[in-house]
Amino acid sequence: MGDFDFSIIAANWRFLAEGLRYTVQVTLTAMVGGILLGTLLALMRLASLWPLRWLAAAYINFFRSVPLVQVILAVYLILPLLLQFLTGRLIPIGADNSAYFTFTIFEAAYYAEIIRSGIQSIPRGQVAAGYALGFTYSQTMRLVVLPQAFRNMLPVLLTQTIVLFQDVSLVYAIGATDFFGAADKITQRDLRPVEMYTTVAVVYFVLCFALSRLVKYLQSRIAIIR
Amino acid sequence: MIAINNVSKWYGDFQVLTDCTTRVAKGEVVVVCGPSGSGKSTLIKCVNALEPFQKGSVVVNGIAVENTKTNLPRLRAQVGMVFQHFELFPHMTITQNLTVAQIKVLGRGKEEALDKGLKLLDRVGLKSQADKFPGQLSGGQQQRVAIARALAMDPICMLFDEPTSALDPEMINEVLDVMVQLAREGMTMMCVTHEMGFARKVAHRVIFMDQGAIVEDATKDDFFGKPHSERAQNFLAKILQH
């Protein structure tokens, strides 16, 4: 045991904290953006107009069929070219910013499927009752269906977010420094992999476990009395 | 008030409504009965366009519901509907259930909506339940709240789709009492129900449906006294045996 040297953590805590901050930021951005975009995709997928359904299905199936690492790389490489093509100017985006965009559009596909099943779990009679009171489609969705659907799917949405939180580590592929990336970089320089990776694992565990406890707590708080 | 003219409806090849025609005048109470699967619920849902139909027309207060230019939300806001399974919004309190459509659809102020909602809640005898959630109420209580919710919109007529079929027997009467009171106040009502006691008490007319068609459309006395069709006779003989 004498060979363990955890001073490496103390010496580099600022760098690690920066990485963790980035990981949390990407997670929150992709969660909020992904749920918003995912809700739109889910509503499109359940729409009566077939082009909307088709478009949403194509989007969802595409992103669910491609490995995340590849999407991270592709967006990083293609997005600047696309922006240059559209604006005629070279806009440096950088790996850090590219990841915000990638995770949002990628996670939206997964959130969309969760949200779709959540919407479908609401009895049709609830929709009929909304319409019968004179609500429009959008009022029926906003006031009746989605509030109930989100309560039902909260555990699954947050589970997906926990997966997302861990998946942010894949930004190593484009050289962005998230929490795991920061640890990795220090390890390669200082050669203390055991101490570093153990610490990282513990931090991931504590955060994810806390999040899953939060899910449980929220679930009991906002459960619908039936 | 409600005119149903030659309405036919198909699910694919299966015809659920065949050439249905009837009228409900202002202040009239019409009971629709018939064996299950006869199209009663489908017909009543055509009145506020919850069910689309392929042929015929339904005119409510001078407005054709099948017309694509009709503002359906506005029309539905004037037609109260009560469902078999209550369909209160489970994530809202009773008060919110009573006020949300008044506020969002009719544009009433919160105070006014609350005032109206609580008055109606009192009327159906549930004033003390205002802050509870639907899941905390019995079926009969939920259905009374559902009636109050529909009344809060000041509807010009009320549609009831088997309002007591999902209730335990001891709760049926508390709901029927509210409906009888409503009928006696002159509300225009179209009720799909098997409650023949209710029909006898307050209905002006009874419509008997079988296999998607209106087989009998008679005044209450004629219907219970001497139904024309054999099918209606059989139906009555079966359900009035006990």
Short mmCIF file of C-alpha atoms in Angstrom, two decimals:
data_model
loop_
_atom_site.label_atom_id
_atom_site.label_comp_id
_atom_site.label_asym_id
_atom_site.label_seq_id
_atom_site.Cartn_x
_atom_site.Cartn_y
_atom_site.Cartn_z
CA MET A 1 0.00 0.00 0.00
CA GLY A 2 2.93 2.22 0.54
CA ASP A 3 3.26 2.74 -3.17
CA PHE A 4 0.03 4.71 -3.47
CA ASP A 5 0.57 8.41 -3.86
CA PHE A 6 -2.62 10.40 -3.87
CA SER A 7 -0.81 13.72 -3.72
CA ILE A 8 -1.14 13.71 -7.50
CA ILE A 9 -4.84 14.46 -7.05
CA ALA A 10 -4.21 17.39 -4.73
CA ALA A 11 -1.56 18.78 -7.02
CA ASN A 12 -3.87 18.73 -10.03
CA TRP A 13 -7.27 19.35 -8.49
CA ARG A 14 -7.80 22.62 -10.31
CA PHE A 15 -7.30 21.01 -13.71
CA LEU A 16 -9.58 18.14 -12.74
CA ALA A 17 -12.24 20.51 -11.48
CA GLU A 18 -12.14 22.38 -14.78
CA GLY A 19 -12.72 19.08 -16.57
CA LEU A 20 -15.60 18.19 -14.30
CA ARG A 21 -17.16 21.60 -14.84
CA TYR A 22 -17.01 21.05 -18.59
CA THR A 23 -18.56 17.58 -18.26
CA VAL A 24 -21.41 18.96 -16.17
CA GLN A 25 -21.97 21.83 -18.59
CA VAL A 26 -22.15 19.56 -21.61
CA THR A 27 -24.49 17.22 -19.73
CA LEU A 28 -26.87 20.00 -18.69
CA THR A 29 -26.86 21.63 -22.13
CA ALA A 30 -27.49 18.35 -23.91
CA MET A 31 -30.17 17.40 -21.39
CA VAL A 32 -32.15 20.62 -21.73
CA GLY A 33 -31.58 20.97 -25.48
CA GLY A 34 -32.07 17.27 -26.09
CA ILE A 35 -35.36 17.13 -24.20
CA LEU A 36 -36.69 20.20 -26.02
CA LEU A 37 -35.65 18.88 -29.43
CA GLY A 38 -36.70 15.37 -28.41
CA THR A 39 -40.19 16.57 -27.48
CA LEU A 40 -40.53 18.20 -30.88
CA LEU A 41 -39.33 15.01 -32.59
CA ALA A 42 -41.71 12.87 -30.52
CA LEU A 43 -44.67 15.08 -31.43
CA MET A 44 -43.62 14.93 -35.08
CA ARG A 45 -43.37 11.17 -34.86
CA LEU A 46 -46.93 11.00 -33.58
CA ALA A 47 -48.26 13.58 -36.03
CA SER A 48 -50.96 12.77 -38.53
CA LEU A 49 -49.01 14.26 -41.45
CA TRP A 50 -46.75 11.55 -42.87
CA PRO A 51 -43.85 13.84 -43.93
CA LEU A 52 -43.44 14.94 -40.31
CA ARG A 53 -43.55 11.34 -39.11
CA TRP A 54 -41.09 10.27 -41.76
CA LEU A 55 -38.66 13.07 -41.04
CA ALA A 56 -38.64 12.40 -37.30
CA ALA A 57 -38.26 8.65 -37.80
CA ALA A 58 -35.36 9.18 -40.18
CA TYR A 59 -33.61 11.48 -37.70
CA ILE A 60 -34.09 9.14 -34.76
CA ASN A 61 -33.11 6.00 -36.63
CA PHE A 62 -30.04 7.67 -38.07
CA PHE A 63 -28.62 8.79 -34.73
CA ARG A 64 -29.50 5.56 -33.02
CA SER A 65 -27.62 3.60 -35.67
CA VAL A 66 -24.33 5.49 -35.55
CA PRO A 67 -21.77 5.18 -32.72
CA LEU A 68 -21.56 8.32 -30.62
CA VAL A 69 -17.80 8.60 -31.05
CA GLN A 70 -18.24 8.75 -34.76
CA VAL A 71 -20.87 11.48 -34.52
CA ILE A 72 -18.57 13.46 -32.23
CA LEU A 73 -15.80 13.22 -34.79
CA ALA A 74 -18.01 13.88 -37.78
CA VAL A 75 -19.60 16.99 -36.30
CA TYR A 76 -16.21 18.30 -35.23
CA LEU A 77 -14.86 17.89 -38.74
CA ILE A 78 -17.94 18.77 -40.78
CA LEU A 79 -19.64 21.54 -38.81
CA PRO A 80 -16.92 24.18 -39.48
CA LEU A 81 -17.00 23.34 -43.20
CA LEU A 82 -20.78 23.58 -43.22
CA LEU A 83 -20.74 26.94 -41.43
CA GLN A 84 -18.08 28.21 -43.78
CA PHE A 85 -20.20 27.11 -46.72
CA LEU A 86 -23.28 28.81 -45.32
CA THR A 87 -21.72 32.06 -44.13
CA GLY A 88 -18.72 32.29 -46.41
CA ARG A 89 -16.49 32.98 -43.42
CA LEU A 90 -14.21 30.75 -41.48
CA ILE A 91 -15.62 30.41 -37.99
CA PRO A 92 -13.40 28.54 -35.57
CA ILE A 93 -15.65 26.50 -33.32
CA GLY A 94 -13.23 24.38 -31.41
CA ALA A 95 -13.63 20.93 -29.94
CA ASP A 96 -15.20 22.21 -26.71
CA ASN A 97 -18.08 23.98 -28.42
CA SER A 98 -18.59 21.33 -31.05
CA ALA A 99 -19.36 18.80 -28.30
CA TYR A 100 -22.24 20.89 -26.92
CA PHE A 101 -23.90 20.73 -30.32
CA THR A 102 -23.14 17.05 -30.92
CA PHE A 103 -24.49 15.82 -27.62
CA THR A 104 -27.64 17.89 -27.96
CA ILE A 105 -28.59 16.55 -31.38
CA PHE A 106 -27.49 13.00 -30.53
CA GLU A 107 -29.28 12.75 -27.21
CA ALA A 108 -32.41 14.27 -28.74
CA ALA A 109 -32.88 11.05 -30.70
CA TYR A 110 -32.86 8.96 -27.53
CA TYR A 111 -34.95 11.41 -25.51
CA ALA A 112 -37.44 11.51 -28.39
CA GLU A 113 -38.13 7.80 -28.14
CA ILE A 114 -38.55 8.01 -24.36
CA ILE A 115 -40.90 10.97 -24.72
CA ARG A 116 -42.88 9.27 -27.49
CA SER A 117 -43.57 6.25 -25.33
CA GLY A 118 -44.41 8.58 -22.44
CA ILE A 119 -46.97 10.42 -24.55
CA GLN A 120 -48.43 7.14 -25.75
CA SER A 121 -48.80 5.97 -22.15
CA ILE A 122 -51.45 8.64 -21.55
CA PRO A 123 -54.96 7.23 -22.11
CA ARG A 124 -56.71 8.49 -25.23
CA GLY A 125 -59.64 9.53 -23.10
CA GLN A 126 -57.48 12.28 -21.58
CA VAL A 127 -56.88 13.72 -25.03
CA ALA A 128 -60.59 13.45 -25.82
CA ALA A 129 -61.42 15.24 -22.55
CA GLY A 130 -59.02 18.04 -23.45
CA TYR A 131 -60.55 18.47 -26.88
CA ALA A 132 -64.08 18.23 -25.48
CA LEU A 133 -63.37 21.20 -23.19
CA GLY A 134 -62.35 23.25 -26.21
CA PHE A 135 -58.57 22.95 -25.96
CA THR A 136 -56.60 23.19 -29.19
CA TYR A 137 -54.06 20.51 -30.08
CA SER A 138 -51.23 22.48 -28.53
CA GLN A 139 -53.20 23.26 -25.35
CA THR A 140 -54.16 19.60 -25.01
CA MET A 141 -50.50 18.66 -25.29
CA ARG A 142 -49.18 21.40 -22.99
CA LEU A 143 -51.83 21.25 -20.30
CA VAL A 144 -53.00 17.65 -20.30
CA VAL A 145 -50.71 15.17 -22.03
CA LEU A 146 -47.13 16.37 -21.56
CA PRO A 147 -47.35 17.20 -17.82
CA GLN A 148 -48.58 13.66 -17.15
CA ALA A 149 -46.23 12.08 -19.65
CA PHE A 150 -43.16 13.80 -18.18
CA ARG A 151 -44.08 12.65 -14.70
CA ASN A 152 -44.37 9.10 -15.96
CA MET A 153 -41.10 9.17 -17.84
CA LEU A 154 -38.98 11.14 -15.38
CA PRO A 155 -37.06 8.08 -14.12
CA VAL A 156 -36.19 6.97 -17.64
CA LEU A 157 -35.26 10.50 -18.73
CA LEU A 158 -32.88 10.92 -15.82
CA THR A 159 -31.41 7.47 -16.34
CA GLN A 160 -30.67 8.51 -19.90
CA THR A 161 -29.09 11.67 -18.50
CA ILE A 162 -26.83 9.61 -16.24
CA VAL A 163 -25.69 7.65 -19.29
CA LEU A 164 -25.14 10.96 -21.08
CA PHE A 165 -23.06 12.24 -18.17
CA GLN A 166 -20.76 9.26 -18.51
CA ASP A 167 -20.72 9.39 -22.31
CA VAL A 168 -19.31 12.91 -22.30
CA SER A 169 -15.94 11.22 -21.68
CA LEU A 170 -15.98 10.29 -25.37
CA VAL A 171 -14.93 13.83 -26.25
CA TYR A 172 -11.37 12.58 -25.81
CA ALA A 173 -11.72 11.63 -29.49
CA ILE A 174 -11.55 15.29 -30.52
CA GLY A 175 -9.14 16.36 -27.81
CA ALA A 176 -11.59 18.27 -25.63
CA THR A 177 -10.83 18.09 -21.93
CA ASP A 178 -13.70 16.77 -19.88
CA PHE A 179 -13.33 15.25 -16.42
CA PHE A 180 -12.10 11.91 -17.66
CA GLY A 181 -9.95 13.58 -20.31
CA ALA A 182 -8.30 15.77 -17.70
CA ALA A 183 -7.44 12.73 -15.60
CA ASP A 184 -6.14 10.96 -18.66
CA LYS A 185 -3.86 13.84 -19.58
CA ILE A 186 -2.40 14.07 -16.08
CA THR A 187 -1.88 10.33 -16.03
CA GLN A 188 0.08 10.38 -19.23
CA ARG A 189 2.31 13.11 -17.86
CA ASP A 190 2.79 11.95 -14.25
CA LEU A 191 2.37 8.20 -14.73
CA ARG A 192 0.20 7.53 -11.67
CA PRO A 193 -2.72 5.74 -13.42
CA VAL A 194 -4.00 3.72 -10.46
CA GLU A 195 -4.47 6.66 -8.10
CA MET A 196 -5.91 8.87 -10.82
CA TYR A 197 -8.37 6.42 -12.34
CA THR A 198 -9.49 5.21 -8.91
CA THR A 199 -10.28 8.76 -7.90
CA VAL A 200 -12.10 9.43 -11.16
CA ALA A 201 -14.15 6.26 -10.77
CA VAL A 202 -15.12 7.22 -7.22
CA VAL A 203 -16.18 10.69 -8.30
CA TYR A 204 -18.28 9.30 -11.18
CA PHE A 205 -19.85 6.79 -8.83
CA VAL A 206 -20.71 9.34 -6.16
CA LEU A 207 -22.24 11.77 -8.66
CA CYS A 208 -24.23 9.20 -10.58
CA PHE A 209 -25.42 7.52 -7.41
CA ALA A 210 -26.51 10.86 -5.98
CA LEU A 211 -28.37 11.57 -9.20
CA SER A 212 -30.19 8.27 -9.10
CA ARG A 213 -31.20 8.94 -5.47
CA LEU A 214 -32.52 12.28 -6.64
CA VAL A 215 -34.58 10.49 -9.27
CA LYS A 216 -36.14 8.35 -6.58
CA TYR A 217 -36.88 11.34 -4.41
CA LEU A 218 -38.41 13.35 -7.26
CA GLN A 219 -40.49 10.39 -8.28
CA SER A 220 -42.14 10.19 -4.91
CA ARG A 221 -42.58 13.96 -4.79
CA ILE A 222 -44.37 14.44 -8.10
CA ALA A 223 -46.10 11.10 -8.48
CA ILE A 224 -49.69 11.37 -9.67
CA ILE A 225 -52.22 10.07 -7.22
CA ARG A 226 -54.33 7.49 -9.02
CA MET B 1 -80.04 22.49 -31.21
CA ILE B 2 -78.46 19.25 -32.46
CA ALA B 3 -79.34 17.88 -35.89
CA ILE B 4 -77.81 14.62 -37.04
CA ASN B 5 -78.49 14.03 -40.73
CA ASN B 6 -77.80 10.73 -42.49
CA VAL B 7 -74.50 10.15 -40.71
CA SER B 8 -72.51 7.09 -41.76
CA LYS B 9 -69.10 6.07 -40.53
CA TRP B 10 -66.69 3.30 -41.40
CA TYR B 11 -63.59 1.91 -39.74
CA GLY B 12 -61.91 0.63 -42.89
CA ASP B 13 -64.47 -1.74 -44.40
CA PHE B 14 -66.48 -2.06 -41.23
CA GLN B 15 -69.48 0.19 -41.05
CA VAL B 16 -70.09 1.43 -37.49
CA LEU B 17 -72.84 3.95 -38.21
CA THR B 18 -75.46 3.54 -40.92
CA ASP B 19 -77.47 6.51 -42.07
CA CYS B 20 -78.29 7.89 -38.62
CA THR B 21 -80.74 10.79 -38.48
CA THR B 22 -82.21 12.44 -35.41
CA ARG B 23 -82.71 15.77 -33.73
CA VAL B 24 -82.42 17.13 -30.22
CA ALA B 25 -84.41 20.28 -29.61
CA LYS B 26 -83.48 22.96 -27.11
CA GLY B 27 -84.37 21.84 -23.61
CA GLU B 28 -84.97 18.29 -24.73
CA VAL B 29 -83.53 15.25 -22.95
CA VAL B 30 -82.83 12.36 -25.28
CA VAL B 31 -81.62 8.98 -24.06
CA VAL B 32 -79.72 6.76 -26.47
CA CYS B 33 -79.73 3.07 -25.62
CA GLY B 34 -79.02 -0.23 -27.27
CA PRO B 35 -76.78 -3.28 -26.96
CA SER B 36 -73.03 -2.76 -26.65
CA GLY B 37 -71.30 -2.28 -29.97
CA SER B 38 -74.40 -0.74 -31.47
CA GLY B 39 -72.68 2.58 -32.15
CA LYS B 40 -74.26 4.70 -29.39
CA SER B 41 -70.98 6.13 -28.09
CA THR B 42 -69.65 6.65 -31.59
CA LEU B 43 -72.78 8.56 -32.57
CA ILE B 44 -72.67 10.85 -29.55
CA LYS B 45 -68.97 11.55 -30.16
CA CYS B 46 -69.81 12.65 -33.70
CA VAL B 47 -71.79 15.53 -32.20
CA ASN B 48 -68.66 17.32 -30.96
CA ALA B 49 -66.43 15.83 -33.67
CA LEU B 50 -64.37 13.67 -31.34
CA GLU B 51 -65.17 10.98 -33.92
CA PRO B 52 -64.93 11.98 -37.57
CA PHE B 53 -67.51 10.54 -39.96
CA GLN B 54 -67.41 10.01 -43.70
CA LYS B 55 -70.98 10.76 -44.76
CA GLY B 56 -73.81 12.99 -43.63
CA SER B 57 -73.78 16.08 -41.47
CA VAL B 58 -74.09 17.11 -37.85
CA VAL B 59 -75.27 20.62 -37.09
CA VAL B 60 -74.91 22.00 -33.58
CA ASN B 61 -76.53 25.35 -32.90
CA GLY B 62 -76.41 26.16 -36.60
CA ILE B 63 -72.79 25.12 -37.10
CA ALA B 64 -71.82 22.11 -39.22
CA VAL B 65 -69.16 20.15 -37.33
CA GLU B 66 -67.89 18.28 -40.41
CA ASN B 67 -67.12 21.55 -42.18
CA THR B 68 -63.33 21.88 -42.26
CA LYS B 69 -63.69 25.63 -41.75
CA THR B 70 -65.51 25.18 -38.46
CA ASN B 71 -63.54 26.30 -35.44
CA LEU B 72 -63.83 23.02 -33.57
CA PRO B 73 -62.29 24.14 -30.26
CA ARG B 74 -64.80 26.98 -30.07
CA LEU B 75 -67.69 24.67 -30.89
CA ARG B 76 -66.58 22.01 -28.41
CA ALA B 77 -66.24 24.63 -25.68
CA GLN B 78 -70.00 25.15 -25.96
CA VAL B 79 -70.84 21.45 -25.84
CA GLY B 80 -70.28 19.84 -22.47
CA MET B 81 -69.21 16.23 -22.44
CA VAL B 82 -69.08 13.65 -19.66
CA PHE B 83 -67.17 10.43 -20.26
CA GLN B 84 -67.58 6.88 -19.07
CA HIS B 85 -64.22 6.96 -17.30
CA PHE B 86 -64.59 10.54 -15.96
CA GLU B 87 -61.31 11.71 -17.54
CA LEU B 88 -60.54 14.30 -14.91
CA PHE B 89 -56.95 15.46 -15.25
CA PRO B 90 -55.13 13.44 -12.57
CA HIS B 91 -52.21 15.85 -12.23
CA MET B 92 -54.46 18.77 -11.30
CA THR B 93 -56.46 19.42 -8.15
CA ILE B 94 -60.24 19.43 -8.35
CA THR B 95 -60.17 23.23 -8.38
CA GLN B 96 -57.68 23.29 -11.25
CA ASN B 97 -59.76 20.76 -13.14
CA LEU B 98 -62.75 23.06 -12.78
CA THR B 99 -60.98 26.25 -13.78
CA VAL B 100 -58.32 25.40 -16.36
CA ALA B 101 -60.60 25.40 -19.42
CA GLN B 102 -62.52 28.46 -18.22
CA ILE B 103 -59.24 30.34 -18.04
CA LYS B 104 -57.47 28.95 -21.10
CA VAL B 105 -60.42 28.57 -23.45
CA LEU B 106 -62.97 31.18 -22.38
CA GLY B 107 -60.37 33.69 -21.19
CA ARG B 108 -62.02 34.18 -17.81
CA GLY B 109 -60.03 35.67 -14.99
CA LYS B 110 -58.74 33.41 -12.23
CA GLU B 111 -61.10 34.85 -9.63
CA GLU B 112 -64.14 34.51 -11.82
CA ALA B 113 -63.23 30.97 -12.86
CA LEU B 114 -62.61 29.93 -9.28
CA ASP B 115 -65.87 31.45 -8.14
CA LYS B 116 -67.81 29.66 -10.86
CA GLY B 117 -65.97 26.38 -10.30
CA LEU B 118 -66.57 26.34 -6.55
CA LYS B 119 -70.24 27.21 -6.97
CA LEU B 120 -70.71 24.24 -9.27
CA LEU B 121 -68.68 22.02 -6.98
CA ASP B 122 -71.01 23.00 -4.18
CA ARG B 123 -73.95 22.23 -6.39
CA VAL B 124 -72.78 18.66 -6.95
CA GLY B 125 -72.21 18.41 -3.21
CA LEU B 126 -68.43 18.24 -3.15
CA LYS B 127 -67.34 21.63 -1.88
CA SER B 128 -65.09 20.10 0.76
CA GLN B 129 -63.06 18.22 -1.88
CA ALA B 130 -61.80 21.31 -3.72
CA ASP B 131 -58.12 20.89 -2.93
CA LYS B 132 -57.90 17.15 -3.42
CA PHE B 133 -56.68 15.32 -6.47
CA PRO B 134 -59.05 13.20 -8.58
CA GLY B 135 -57.33 10.01 -7.45
CA GLN B 136 -58.38 10.73 -3.87
CA LEU B 137 -62.08 10.74 -4.78
CA SER B 138 -64.47 7.85 -5.35
CA GLY B 139 -65.73 7.12 -8.85
CA GLY B 140 -69.08 8.71 -8.18
CA GLN B 141 -67.46 11.82 -6.76
CA GLN B 142 -65.11 12.05 -9.75
CA GLN B 143 -68.01 11.82 -12.16
CA ARG B 144 -69.86 14.58 -10.32
CA VAL B 145 -66.75 16.76 -10.57
CA ALA B 146 -66.58 15.91 -14.28
CA ILE B 147 -70.16 17.12 -14.68
CA ALA B 148 -69.32 20.32 -12.80
CA ARG B 149 -66.24 20.79 -15.00
CA ALA B 150 -68.39 20.58 -18.13
CA LEU B 151 -71.03 22.92 -16.66
CA ALA B 152 -68.38 25.50 -15.77
CA MET B 153 -68.07 26.24 -19.49
CA ASP B 154 -71.75 27.32 -19.61
CA PRO B 155 -72.52 24.78 -22.32
CA ILE B 156 -75.53 25.10 -24.59
CA CYS B 157 -76.04 21.35 -24.39
CA MET B 158 -74.54 18.35 -22.61
CA LEU B 159 -73.44 14.98 -23.95
CA PHE B 160 -73.21 12.03 -21.59
CA ASP B 161 -71.36 8.93 -22.77
CA GLU B 162 -72.36 6.10 -20.43
CA PRO B 163 -71.72 8.24 -17.34
CA THR B 164 -72.59 5.51 -14.85
CA SER B 165 -71.29 2.36 -16.56
CA ALA B 166 -67.91 2.46 -14.84
CA LEU B 167 -69.33 3.10 -11.38
CA ASP B 168 -69.92 0.78 -8.48
CA PRO B 169 -73.68 0.25 -8.03
CA GLU B 170 -73.93 2.29 -4.83
CA MET B 171 -72.49 5.33 -6.58
CA ILE B 172 -74.75 5.36 -9.60
CA ASN B 173 -77.57 7.24 -7.94
CA GLU B 174 -75.49 10.17 -6.74
CA VAL B 175 -74.51 10.81 -10.36
CA LEU B 176 -78.01 10.24 -11.71
CA ASP B 177 -79.40 12.66 -9.13
CA VAL B 178 -77.19 15.40 -10.51
CA MET B 179 -78.28 14.54 -14.03
CA VAL B 180 -81.97 14.50 -13.13
CA GLN B 181 -81.64 17.89 -11.49
CA LEU B 182 -79.90 19.19 -14.61
CA ALA B 183 -82.62 17.81 -16.87
CA ARG B 184 -85.33 19.41 -14.76
CA GLU B 185 -83.60 22.77 -15.06
CA GLY B 186 -84.08 22.55 -18.79
CA MET B 187 -80.60 21.60 -19.96
CA THR B 188 -80.48 20.13 -23.44
CA MET B 189 -79.07 16.64 -22.96
CA MET B 190 -78.12 13.67 -25.08
CA CYS B 191 -77.32 10.69 -22.86
CA VAL B 192 -76.01 7.31 -23.82
CA THR B 193 -77.06 5.17 -20.89
CA HIS B 194 -78.58 1.88 -19.83
CA GLU B 195 -80.31 3.51 -16.89
CA MET B 196 -83.92 3.04 -17.92
CA GLY B 197 -85.10 4.46 -14.61
CA PHE B 198 -83.39 7.71 -15.53
CA ALA B 199 -84.93 7.58 -19.00
CA ARG B 200 -88.40 7.05 -17.53
CA LYS B 201 -87.96 9.88 -15.10
CA VAL B 202 -86.65 12.70 -17.27
CA ALA B 203 -86.25 11.71 -20.93
CA HIS B 204 -88.49 13.24 -23.54
CA ARG B 205 -87.40 10.82 -26.21
CA VAL B 206 -85.58 7.52 -26.38
CA ILE B 207 -83.43 6.41 -29.31
CA PHE B 208 -82.73 2.71 -29.66
CA MET B 209 -79.73 1.71 -31.74
CA ASP B 210 -78.64 -1.66 -33.05
CA GLN B 211 -75.74 -2.52 -35.35
CA GLY B 212 -74.93 1.08 -36.11
CA ALA B 213 -78.44 2.13 -37.08
CA ILE B 214 -81.18 4.01 -35.28
CA VAL B 215 -83.89 1.38 -35.04
CA GLU B 216 -86.34 3.30 -32.94
CA ASP B 217 -86.71 6.99 -32.21
CA ALA B 218 -89.80 7.50 -30.11
CA THR B 219 -91.24 9.56 -27.30
CA LYS B 220 -90.59 8.08 -23.89
CA ASP B 221 -94.15 6.86 -23.45
CA ASP B 222 -94.24 5.23 -26.86
CA PHE B 223 -90.88 3.60 -26.35
CA PHE B 224 -91.67 2.05 -23.00
CA GLY B 225 -95.33 1.48 -23.86
CA LYS B 226 -95.24 -0.10 -27.26
CA PRO B 227 -91.88 -0.20 -29.06
CA HIS B 228 -92.36 -0.84 -32.79
CA SER B 229 -89.36 -2.96 -33.53
CA GLU B 230 -88.88 -6.47 -32.32
CA ARG B 231 -85.28 -5.76 -31.43
CA ALA B 232 -86.22 -2.92 -29.14
CA GLN B 233 -88.89 -5.12 -27.55
CA ASN B 234 -86.35 -7.85 -26.94
CA PHE B 235 -83.87 -5.39 -25.54
CA LEU B 236 -86.39 -3.92 -23.14
CA ALA B 237 -87.63 -7.34 -22.13
CA LYS B 238 -84.07 -8.33 -21.24
CA ILE B 239 -83.03 -5.29 -19.27
CA LEU B 240 -86.33 -4.64 -17.51
CA GLN B 241 -86.81 -8.21 -16.32
CA HIS B 242 -85.66 -7.60 -12.78
#
